[in-house]
Tab-separated table of C-alpha atoms in Angstrom:
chain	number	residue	atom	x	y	z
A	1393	UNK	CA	0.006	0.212	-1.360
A	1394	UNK	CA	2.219	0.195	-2.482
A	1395	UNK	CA	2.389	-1.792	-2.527
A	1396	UNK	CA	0.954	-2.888	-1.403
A	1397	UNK	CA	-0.031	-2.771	-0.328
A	1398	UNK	CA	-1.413	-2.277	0.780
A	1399	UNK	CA	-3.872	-3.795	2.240
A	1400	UNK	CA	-4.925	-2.756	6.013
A	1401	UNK	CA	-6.317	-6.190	6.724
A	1402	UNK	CA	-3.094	-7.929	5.632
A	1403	UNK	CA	-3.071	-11.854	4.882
A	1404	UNK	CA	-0.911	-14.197	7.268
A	1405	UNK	CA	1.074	-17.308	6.201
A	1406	UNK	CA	0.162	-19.824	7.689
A	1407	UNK	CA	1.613	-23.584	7.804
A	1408	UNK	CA	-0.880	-25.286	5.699
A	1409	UNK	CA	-2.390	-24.787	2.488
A	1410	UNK	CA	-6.166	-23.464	4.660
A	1411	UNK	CA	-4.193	-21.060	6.794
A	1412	UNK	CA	-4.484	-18.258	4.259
A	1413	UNK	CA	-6.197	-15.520	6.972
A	1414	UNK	CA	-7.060	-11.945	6.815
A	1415	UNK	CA	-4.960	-9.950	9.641
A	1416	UNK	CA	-4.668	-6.410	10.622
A	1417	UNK	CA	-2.066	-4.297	8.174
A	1418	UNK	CA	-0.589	-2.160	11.026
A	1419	UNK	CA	0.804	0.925	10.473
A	1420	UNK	CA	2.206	4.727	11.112
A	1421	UNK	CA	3.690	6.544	13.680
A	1422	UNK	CA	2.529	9.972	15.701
A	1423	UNK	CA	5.315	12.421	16.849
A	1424	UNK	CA	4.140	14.646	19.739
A	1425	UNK	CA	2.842	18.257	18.166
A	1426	UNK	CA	-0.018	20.225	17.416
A	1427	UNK	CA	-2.780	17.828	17.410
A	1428	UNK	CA	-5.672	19.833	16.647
A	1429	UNK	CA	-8.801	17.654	15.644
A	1430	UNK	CA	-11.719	18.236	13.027
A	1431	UNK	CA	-13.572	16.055	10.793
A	1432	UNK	CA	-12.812	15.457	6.937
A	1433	UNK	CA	-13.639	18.546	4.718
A	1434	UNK	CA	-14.566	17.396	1.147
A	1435	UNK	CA	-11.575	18.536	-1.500
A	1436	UNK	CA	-12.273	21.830	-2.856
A	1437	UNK	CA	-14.257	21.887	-6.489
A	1438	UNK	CA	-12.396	23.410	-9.028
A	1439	UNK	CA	-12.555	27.108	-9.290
A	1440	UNK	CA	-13.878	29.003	-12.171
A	1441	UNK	CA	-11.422	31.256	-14.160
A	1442	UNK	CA	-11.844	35.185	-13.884
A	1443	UNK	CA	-13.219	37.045	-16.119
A	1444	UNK	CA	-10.896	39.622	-17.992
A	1445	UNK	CA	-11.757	42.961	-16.815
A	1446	UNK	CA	-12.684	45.869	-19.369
A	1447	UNK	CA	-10.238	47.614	-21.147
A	1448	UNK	CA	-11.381	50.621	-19.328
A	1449	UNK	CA	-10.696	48.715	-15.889
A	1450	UNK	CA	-7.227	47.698	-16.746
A	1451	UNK	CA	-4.142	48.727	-14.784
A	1452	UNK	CA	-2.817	51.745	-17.182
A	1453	UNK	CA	0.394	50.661	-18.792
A	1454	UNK	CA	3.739	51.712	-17.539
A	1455	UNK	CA	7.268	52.512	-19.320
A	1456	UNK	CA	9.757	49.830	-18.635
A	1457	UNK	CA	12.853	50.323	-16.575
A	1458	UNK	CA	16.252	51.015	-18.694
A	1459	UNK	CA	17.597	48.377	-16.424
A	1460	UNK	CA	14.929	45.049	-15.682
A	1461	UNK	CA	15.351	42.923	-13.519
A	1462	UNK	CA	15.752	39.150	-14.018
A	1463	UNK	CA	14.693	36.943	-10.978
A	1464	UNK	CA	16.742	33.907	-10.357
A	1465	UNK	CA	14.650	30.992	-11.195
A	1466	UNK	CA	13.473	29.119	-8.373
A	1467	UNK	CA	14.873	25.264	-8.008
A	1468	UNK	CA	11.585	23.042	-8.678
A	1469	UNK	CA	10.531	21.230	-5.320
A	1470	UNK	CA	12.019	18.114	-5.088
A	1471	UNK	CA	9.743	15.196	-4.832
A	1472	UNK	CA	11.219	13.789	-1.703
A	1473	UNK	CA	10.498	17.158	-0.257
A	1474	UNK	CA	7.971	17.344	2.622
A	1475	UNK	CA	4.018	19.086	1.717
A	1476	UNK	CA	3.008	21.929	2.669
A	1477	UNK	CA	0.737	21.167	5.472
A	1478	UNK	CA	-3.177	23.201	6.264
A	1479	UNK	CA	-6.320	22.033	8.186
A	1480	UNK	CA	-5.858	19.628	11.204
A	1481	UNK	CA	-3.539	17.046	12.052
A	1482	UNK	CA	-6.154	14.607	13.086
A	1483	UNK	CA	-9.360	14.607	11.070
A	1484	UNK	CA	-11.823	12.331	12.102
A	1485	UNK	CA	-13.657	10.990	8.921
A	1486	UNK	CA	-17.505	10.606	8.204
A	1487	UNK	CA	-18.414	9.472	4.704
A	1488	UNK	CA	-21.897	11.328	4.762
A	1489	UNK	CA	-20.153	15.107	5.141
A	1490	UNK	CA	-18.334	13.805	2.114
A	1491	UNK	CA	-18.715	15.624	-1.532
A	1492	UNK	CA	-18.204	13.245	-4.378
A	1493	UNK	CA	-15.120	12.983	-6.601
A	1494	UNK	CA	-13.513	11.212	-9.577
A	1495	UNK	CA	-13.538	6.966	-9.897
A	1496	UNK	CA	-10.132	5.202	-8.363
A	1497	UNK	CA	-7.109	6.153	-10.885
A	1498	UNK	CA	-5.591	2.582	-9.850
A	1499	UNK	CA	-7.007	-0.709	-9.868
A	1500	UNK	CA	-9.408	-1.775	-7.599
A	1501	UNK	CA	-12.353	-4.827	-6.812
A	1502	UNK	CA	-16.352	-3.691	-6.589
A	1503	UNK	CA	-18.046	-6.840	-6.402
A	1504	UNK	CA	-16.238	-9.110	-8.413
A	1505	UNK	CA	-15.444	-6.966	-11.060
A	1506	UNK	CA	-12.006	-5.527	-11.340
A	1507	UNK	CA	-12.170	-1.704	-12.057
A	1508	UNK	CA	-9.819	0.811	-12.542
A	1509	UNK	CA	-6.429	1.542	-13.771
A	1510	UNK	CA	-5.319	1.183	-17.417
A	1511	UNK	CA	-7.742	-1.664	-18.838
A	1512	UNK	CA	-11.254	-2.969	-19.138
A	1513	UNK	CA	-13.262	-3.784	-16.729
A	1514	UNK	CA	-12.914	-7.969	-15.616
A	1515	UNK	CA	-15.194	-10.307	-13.707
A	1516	UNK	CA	-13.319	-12.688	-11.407
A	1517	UNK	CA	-15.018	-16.297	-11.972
A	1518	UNK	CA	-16.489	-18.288	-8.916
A	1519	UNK	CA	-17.577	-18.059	-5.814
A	1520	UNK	CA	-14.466	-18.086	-3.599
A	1521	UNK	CA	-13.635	-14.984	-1.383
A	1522	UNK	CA	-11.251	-12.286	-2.953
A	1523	UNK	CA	-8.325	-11.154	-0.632
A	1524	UNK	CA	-6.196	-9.111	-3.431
A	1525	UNK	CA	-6.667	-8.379	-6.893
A	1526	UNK	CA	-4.095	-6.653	-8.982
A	1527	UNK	CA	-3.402	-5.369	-12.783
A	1528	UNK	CA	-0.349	-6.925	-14.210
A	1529	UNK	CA	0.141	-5.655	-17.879
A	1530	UNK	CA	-2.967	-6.289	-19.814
A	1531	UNK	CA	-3.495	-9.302	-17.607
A	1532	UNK	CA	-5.556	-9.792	-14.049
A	1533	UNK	CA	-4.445	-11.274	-10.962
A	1534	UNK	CA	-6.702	-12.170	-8.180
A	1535	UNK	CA	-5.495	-14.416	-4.890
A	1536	UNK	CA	-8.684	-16.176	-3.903
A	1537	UNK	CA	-9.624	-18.274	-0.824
A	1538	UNK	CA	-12.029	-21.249	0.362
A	1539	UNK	CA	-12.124	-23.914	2.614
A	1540	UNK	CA	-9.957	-26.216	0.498
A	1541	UNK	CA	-6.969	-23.253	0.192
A	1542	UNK	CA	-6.069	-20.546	-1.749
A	1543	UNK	CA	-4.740	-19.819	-5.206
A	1544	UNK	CA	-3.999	-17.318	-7.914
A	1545	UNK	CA	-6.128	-16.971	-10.724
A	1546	UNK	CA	-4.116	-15.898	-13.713
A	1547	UNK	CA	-7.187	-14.151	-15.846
A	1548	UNK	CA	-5.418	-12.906	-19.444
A	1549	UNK	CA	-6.135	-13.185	-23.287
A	1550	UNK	CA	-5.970	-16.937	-23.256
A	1551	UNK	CA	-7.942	-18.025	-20.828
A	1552	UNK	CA	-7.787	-18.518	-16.828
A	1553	UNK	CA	-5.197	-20.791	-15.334
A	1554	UNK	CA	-4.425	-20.863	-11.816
A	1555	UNK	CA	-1.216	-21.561	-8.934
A	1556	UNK	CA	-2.314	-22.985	-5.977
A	1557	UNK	CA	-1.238	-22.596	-2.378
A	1558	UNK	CA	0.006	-19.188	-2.839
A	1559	UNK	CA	-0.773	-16.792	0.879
A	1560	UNK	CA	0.162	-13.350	-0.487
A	1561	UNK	CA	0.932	-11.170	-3.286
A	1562	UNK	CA	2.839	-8.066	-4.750
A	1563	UNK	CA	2.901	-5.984	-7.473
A	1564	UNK	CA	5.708	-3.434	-8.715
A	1565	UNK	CA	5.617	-0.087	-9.217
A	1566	UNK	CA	4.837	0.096	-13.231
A	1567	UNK	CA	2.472	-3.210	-12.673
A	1568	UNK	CA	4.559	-4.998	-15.208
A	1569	UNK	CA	5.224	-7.590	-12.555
A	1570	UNK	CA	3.507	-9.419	-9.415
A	1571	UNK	CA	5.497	-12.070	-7.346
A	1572	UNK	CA	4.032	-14.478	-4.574
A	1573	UNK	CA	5.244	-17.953	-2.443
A	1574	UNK	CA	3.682	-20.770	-2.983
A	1575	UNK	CA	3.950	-24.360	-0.433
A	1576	UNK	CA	3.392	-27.493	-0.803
A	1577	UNK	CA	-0.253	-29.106	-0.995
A	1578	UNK	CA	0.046	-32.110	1.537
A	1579	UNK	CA	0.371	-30.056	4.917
A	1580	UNK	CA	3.686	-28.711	6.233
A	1581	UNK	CA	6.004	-29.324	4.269
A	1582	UNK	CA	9.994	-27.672	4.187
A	1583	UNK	CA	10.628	-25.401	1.354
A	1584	UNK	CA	8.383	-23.657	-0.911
A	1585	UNK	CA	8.373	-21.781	-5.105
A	1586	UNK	CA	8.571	-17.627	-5.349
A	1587	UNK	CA	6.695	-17.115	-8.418
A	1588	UNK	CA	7.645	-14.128	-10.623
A	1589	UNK	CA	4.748	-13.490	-12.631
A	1590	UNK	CA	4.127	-11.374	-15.710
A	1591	UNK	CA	0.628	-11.722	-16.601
A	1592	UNK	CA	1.287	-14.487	-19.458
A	1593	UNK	CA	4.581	-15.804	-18.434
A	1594	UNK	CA	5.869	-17.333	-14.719
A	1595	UNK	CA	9.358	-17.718	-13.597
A	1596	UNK	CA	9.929	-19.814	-10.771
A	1597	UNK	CA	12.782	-20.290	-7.556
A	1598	UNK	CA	11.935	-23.792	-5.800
A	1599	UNK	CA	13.335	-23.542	-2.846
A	1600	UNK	CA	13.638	-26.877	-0.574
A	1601	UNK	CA	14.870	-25.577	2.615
A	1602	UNK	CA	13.424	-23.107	5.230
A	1603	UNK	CA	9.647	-22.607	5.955
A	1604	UNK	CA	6.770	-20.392	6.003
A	1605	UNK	CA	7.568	-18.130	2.555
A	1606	UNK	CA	5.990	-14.673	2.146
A	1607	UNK	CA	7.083	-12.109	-1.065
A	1608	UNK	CA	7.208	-8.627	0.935
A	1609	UNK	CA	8.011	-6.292	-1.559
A	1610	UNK	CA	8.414	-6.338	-5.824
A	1611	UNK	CA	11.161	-3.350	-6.511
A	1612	UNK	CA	12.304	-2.662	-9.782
A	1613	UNK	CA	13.201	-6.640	-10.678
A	1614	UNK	CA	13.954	-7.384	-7.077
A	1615	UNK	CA	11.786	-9.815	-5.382
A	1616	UNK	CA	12.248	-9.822	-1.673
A	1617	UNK	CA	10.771	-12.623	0.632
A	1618	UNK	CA	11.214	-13.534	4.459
A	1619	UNK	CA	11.178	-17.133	5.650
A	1620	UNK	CA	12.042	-19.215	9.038
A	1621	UNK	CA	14.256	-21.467	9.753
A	1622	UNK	CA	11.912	-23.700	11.729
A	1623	UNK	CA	7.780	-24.125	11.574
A	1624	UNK	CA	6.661	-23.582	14.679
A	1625	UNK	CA	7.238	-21.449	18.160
A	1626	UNK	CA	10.828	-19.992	18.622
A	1627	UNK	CA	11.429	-19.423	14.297
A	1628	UNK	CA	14.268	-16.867	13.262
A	1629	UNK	CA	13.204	-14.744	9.860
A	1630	UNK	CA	15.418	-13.764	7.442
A	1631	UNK	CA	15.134	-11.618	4.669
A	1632	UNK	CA	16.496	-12.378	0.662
A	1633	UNK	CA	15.993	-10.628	-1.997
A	1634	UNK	CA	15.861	-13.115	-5.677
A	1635	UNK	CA	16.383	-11.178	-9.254
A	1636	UNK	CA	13.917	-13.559	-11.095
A	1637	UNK	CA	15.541	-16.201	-14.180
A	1638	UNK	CA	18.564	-15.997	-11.020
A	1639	UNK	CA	19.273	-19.850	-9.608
A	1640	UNK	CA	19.425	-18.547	-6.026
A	1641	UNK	CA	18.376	-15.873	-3.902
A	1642	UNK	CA	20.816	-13.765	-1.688
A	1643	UNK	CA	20.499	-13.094	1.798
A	1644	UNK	CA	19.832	-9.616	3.138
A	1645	UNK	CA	21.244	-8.922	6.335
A	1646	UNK	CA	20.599	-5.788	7.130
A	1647	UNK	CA	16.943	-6.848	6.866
A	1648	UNK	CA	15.999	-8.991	9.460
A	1649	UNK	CA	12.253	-8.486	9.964
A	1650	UNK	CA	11.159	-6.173	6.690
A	1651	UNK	CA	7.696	-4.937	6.496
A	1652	UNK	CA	7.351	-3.116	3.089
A	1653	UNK	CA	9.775	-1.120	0.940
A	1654	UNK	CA	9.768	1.911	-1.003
A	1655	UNK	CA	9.910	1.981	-4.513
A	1656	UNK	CA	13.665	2.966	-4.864
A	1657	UNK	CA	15.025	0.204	-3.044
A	1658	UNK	CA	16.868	2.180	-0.388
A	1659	UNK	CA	14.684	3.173	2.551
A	1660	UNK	CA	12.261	-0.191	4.092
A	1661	UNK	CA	10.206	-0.614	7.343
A	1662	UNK	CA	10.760	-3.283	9.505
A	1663	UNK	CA	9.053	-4.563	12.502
A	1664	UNK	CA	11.206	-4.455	15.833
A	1665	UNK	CA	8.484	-6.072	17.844
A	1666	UNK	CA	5.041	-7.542	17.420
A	1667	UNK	CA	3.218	-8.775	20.590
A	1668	UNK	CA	-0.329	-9.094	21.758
A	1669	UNK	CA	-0.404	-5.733	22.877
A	1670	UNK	CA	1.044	-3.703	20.290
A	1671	UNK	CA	4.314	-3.404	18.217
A	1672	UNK	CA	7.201	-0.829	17.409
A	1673	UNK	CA	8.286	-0.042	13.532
A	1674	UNK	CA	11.342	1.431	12.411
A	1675	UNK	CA	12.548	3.324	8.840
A	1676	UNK	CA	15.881	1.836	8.452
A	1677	UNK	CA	18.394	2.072	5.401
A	1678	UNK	CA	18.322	-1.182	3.527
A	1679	UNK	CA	22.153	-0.858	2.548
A	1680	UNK	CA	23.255	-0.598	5.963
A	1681	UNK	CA	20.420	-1.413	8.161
A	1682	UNK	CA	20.688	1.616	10.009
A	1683	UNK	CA	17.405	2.594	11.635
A	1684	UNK	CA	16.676	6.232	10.643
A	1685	UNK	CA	13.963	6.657	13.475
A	1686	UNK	CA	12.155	4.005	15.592
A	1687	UNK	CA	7.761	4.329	16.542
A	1688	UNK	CA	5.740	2.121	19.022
A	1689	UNK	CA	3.126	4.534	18.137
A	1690	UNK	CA	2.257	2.603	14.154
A	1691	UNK	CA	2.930	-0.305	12.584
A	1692	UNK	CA	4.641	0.775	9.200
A	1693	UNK	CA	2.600	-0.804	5.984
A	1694	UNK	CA	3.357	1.485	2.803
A	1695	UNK	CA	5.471	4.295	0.902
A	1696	UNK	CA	4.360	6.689	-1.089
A	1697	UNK	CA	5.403	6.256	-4.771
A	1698	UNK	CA	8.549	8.705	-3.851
A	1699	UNK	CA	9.102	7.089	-1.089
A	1700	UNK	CA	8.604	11.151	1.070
A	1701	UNK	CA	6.028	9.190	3.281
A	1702	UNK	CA	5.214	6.396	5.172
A	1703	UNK	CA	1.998	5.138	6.216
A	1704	UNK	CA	0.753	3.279	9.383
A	1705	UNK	CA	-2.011	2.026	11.856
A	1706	UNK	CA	-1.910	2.355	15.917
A	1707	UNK	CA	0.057	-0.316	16.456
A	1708	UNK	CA	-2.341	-1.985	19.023
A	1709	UNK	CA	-5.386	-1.849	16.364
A	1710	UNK	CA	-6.417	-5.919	16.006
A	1711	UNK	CA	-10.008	-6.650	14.814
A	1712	UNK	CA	-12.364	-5.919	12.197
A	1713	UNK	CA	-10.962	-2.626	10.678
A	1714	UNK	CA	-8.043	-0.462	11.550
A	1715	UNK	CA	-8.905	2.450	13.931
A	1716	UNK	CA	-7.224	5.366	12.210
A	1717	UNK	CA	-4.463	5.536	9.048
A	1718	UNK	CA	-1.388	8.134	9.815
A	1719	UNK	CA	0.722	9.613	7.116
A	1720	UNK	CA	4.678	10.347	8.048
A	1721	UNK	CA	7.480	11.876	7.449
A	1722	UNK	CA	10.145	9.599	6.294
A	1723	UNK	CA	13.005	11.360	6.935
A	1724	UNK	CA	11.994	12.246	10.284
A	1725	UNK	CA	8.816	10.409	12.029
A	1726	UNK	CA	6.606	13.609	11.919
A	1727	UNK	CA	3.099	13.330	12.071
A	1728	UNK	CA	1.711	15.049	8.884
A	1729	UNK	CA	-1.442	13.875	9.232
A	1730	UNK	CA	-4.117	11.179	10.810
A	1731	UNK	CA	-7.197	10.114	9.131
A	1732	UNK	CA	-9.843	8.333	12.132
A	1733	UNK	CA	-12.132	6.024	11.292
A	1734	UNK	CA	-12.696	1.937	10.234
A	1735	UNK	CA	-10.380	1.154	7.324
A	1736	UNK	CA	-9.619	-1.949	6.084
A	1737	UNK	CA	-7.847	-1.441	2.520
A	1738	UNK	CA	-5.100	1.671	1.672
A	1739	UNK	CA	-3.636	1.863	-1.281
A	1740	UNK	CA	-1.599	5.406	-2.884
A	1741	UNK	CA	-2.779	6.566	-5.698
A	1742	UNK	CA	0.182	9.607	-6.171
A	1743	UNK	CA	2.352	11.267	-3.845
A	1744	UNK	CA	-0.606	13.899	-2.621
A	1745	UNK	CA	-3.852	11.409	-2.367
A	1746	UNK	CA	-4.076	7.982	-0.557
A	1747	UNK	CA	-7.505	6.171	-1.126
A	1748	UNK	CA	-8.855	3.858	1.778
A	1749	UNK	CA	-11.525	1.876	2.143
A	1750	UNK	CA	-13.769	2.996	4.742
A	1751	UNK	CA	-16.718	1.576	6.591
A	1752	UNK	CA	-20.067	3.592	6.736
A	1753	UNK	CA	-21.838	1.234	9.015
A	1754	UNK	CA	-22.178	-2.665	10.043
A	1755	UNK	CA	-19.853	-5.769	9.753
A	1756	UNK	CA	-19.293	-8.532	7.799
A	1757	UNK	CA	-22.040	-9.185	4.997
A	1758	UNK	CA	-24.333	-6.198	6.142
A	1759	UNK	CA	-20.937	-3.596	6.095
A	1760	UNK	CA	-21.247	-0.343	4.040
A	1761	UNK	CA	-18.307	1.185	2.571
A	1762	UNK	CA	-17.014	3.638	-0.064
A	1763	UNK	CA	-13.661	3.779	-1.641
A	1764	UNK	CA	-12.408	7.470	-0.672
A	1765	UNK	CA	-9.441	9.819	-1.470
A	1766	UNK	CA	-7.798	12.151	0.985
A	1767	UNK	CA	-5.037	15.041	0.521
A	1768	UNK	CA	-2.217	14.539	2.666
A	1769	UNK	CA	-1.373	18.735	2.315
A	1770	UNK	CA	-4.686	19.540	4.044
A	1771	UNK	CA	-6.218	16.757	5.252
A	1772	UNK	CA	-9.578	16.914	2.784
A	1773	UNK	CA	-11.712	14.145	1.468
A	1774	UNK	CA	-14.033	12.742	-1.092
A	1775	UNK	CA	-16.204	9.930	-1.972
A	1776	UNK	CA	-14.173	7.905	-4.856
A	1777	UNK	CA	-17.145	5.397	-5.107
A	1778	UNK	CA	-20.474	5.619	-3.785
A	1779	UNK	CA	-21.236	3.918	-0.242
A	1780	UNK	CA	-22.809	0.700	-0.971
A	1781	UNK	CA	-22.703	-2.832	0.502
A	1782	UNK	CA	-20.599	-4.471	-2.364
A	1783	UNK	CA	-17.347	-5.977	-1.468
A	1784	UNK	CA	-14.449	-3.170	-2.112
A	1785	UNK	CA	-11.000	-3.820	-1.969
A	1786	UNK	CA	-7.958	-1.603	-3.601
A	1787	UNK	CA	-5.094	-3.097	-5.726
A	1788	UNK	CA	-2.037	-4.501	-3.800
């Protein structure tokens, strides 16, 4: 996603317990070369095995040399190592050229039911809207919204119980974990809790200094959150990272303005600027805070689970749906590929496939949209759920 993210419509902390909102999730970055353009082929159906030829048709056996010859084993590919790329850079996506394909292998929200991933299918009680939903251990997680505020509903074996005031949430890599911020119910109000949550159990960090709390990024059993130093116009962020059952968190210099972080803890991307017209990212070493390479092209929003890529949006996109989702190198900034179209929700499923939820047609109640799954090696795509108007979202 992945955290994680993931999502491409990303929620915004806001100073009161109603400013829970739905933003833009900005992303990539584009490095100038070939950029050749086609729309989304569906992925290849598997091929059928070939038939043993007759004995008669056989390639005549031969004597063996007195002396074979051994190869050297070849090194298996590292998974940090870049794809083999085919097809287009940009492919421009339309959902009814698009063959059909096998159900979401990670959690994600059709309706109100929670699908996906390793467990049973759950129905997420009420009415209230559903801005991220999430699998942690055999329990459910869903951060919910209505005019009164927003909360966490805690669905597991017992029963549903709930934290209120919470604006965002992340999950881990192995889902054993999620971790959100929660403020205080009376307005603004300094200071704030970072919940570590494990699906029946919740430690807390009450914090009674700084403002506006987000969690950015579970690693391992690292929590790392940004807050200000005052509420309003003119607020300095900091980054800290909190081992939860810890009495304090620890600042993180190098990390000043942190986006999202891969899953090994040692490459992040952080925003550099963020303005009305657009932003610039950077992939920066979270040891040092050395920034590897620098785009005004994306807005950085997710890692791949190795932590080889990084995904983005045009930094400028700001409405509805993001205009396009890029996938990078992260080593170097290079453009593997760019996937045009409205998405609103990304999420990676493995290192090769990233699943997106992309519009078919309208807005808002009357939208149309399908959960689908493209290759980053060659650019192809498939239908992962059928288009239909229910409300889709992918795990954070």
């Amino acid at each position: 996603m992945k955290r994680q993210n993931g999502l491409l419509v990303a929620l915004v902390a806001a100073v009161t317990v109603a400013a829970v909102v739905l933003g833009a999730t900005i992303a990539s970055r584009q490095v100038p070369q070939r950029q050749s353009t086609a729309y989304a082929a569906p992925l290849p159906a598997p091929t059928t095995p070939a038939t043993t030829p007759s004995k008669s048709a056989q390639t005549p056996k031969t004597t063996p040399s007195l002396k074979p010859s051994t190869p050297a084993p070849s090194a298996p590919p590292s998974p940090t190592d870049t794809p083999t790329l085919t097809g287009p850079t940009k492919v421009t996506l339309a959902l009814s050229k698009l063959g059909t394909g096998r159900q979401p292998q990670i959690p994600y929200l059709a309706g109100r039911e929670v699908r996906g991933g390793a467990g049973s299918t759950v129905s997420i009680p009420g009415k209230d809207d559903v801005l991220q939903i999430a699998r942690v251990n055999s329990s459910v997680l869903a951060l919910t919204t209505n005019g009164n505020g927003s909360q966490v509903l805690r669905l597991e074996a017992n029963g549903v119980a709930s934290v209120a005031n919470v604006n965002h949430m992340e999950t881990n890599a192995d889902q054993s974990g999620a971790a959100y911020a929660a403020f205080g119910a009376d307005g603004p109000v300094e200071g704030g809790t970072i919940y570590a949550d494990t699906g029946t159990s919740l430690t807390a960090l009450k914090l009674t200094k700084r403002w506006n709390f987000k969690v950015l990024s579970y690693v391992g059993d690292k929590v790392y959150f940004e807050s200000s130093d005052v509420l309003g116009s003119g607020a300095s962020w900091s980054t800290y990272v909190w081992s939860p059952g810890e009495p304090e968190a620890k600042l993180v210099k190098a990390l000043s303005s942190m986006t999202t972080m891969a899953a090994d803890g040692k490459t992040a991307a952080t925003a550099l600027l963020v303005n009305t017209t657009g932003s610039c990212s950077a992939v920066t070493a979270v040891e040092t805070g050395l920034r590897v390479w620098k785009t005004c092209d994306y807005y950085l929003n997710d890692f791949s689970p190795s932590g080889a890529t990084v995904f983005g949006v045009p930094s400028g996109d700001d409405g509805y749906c993001s205009s396009a989702e890029a996938a990078l190198d992260a080593k170097t900034g290079r453009l593997l590929r760019e996937w045009k179209g409205c998405l609103q929700s990304i999420s990676t499923e493995d290192d090769e496939h990233l699943l997106m939820v992309a519009s078919a047609s309208g807005e808002g109640v009357n939208a149309k949209s399908a959960i689908i799954r493209c290759t980053i090696s060659t650019g192809d795509c498939e239908l992962a759920t059928p288009v239909s108007s229910n409300r889709l979202l992918l795990s954070t």
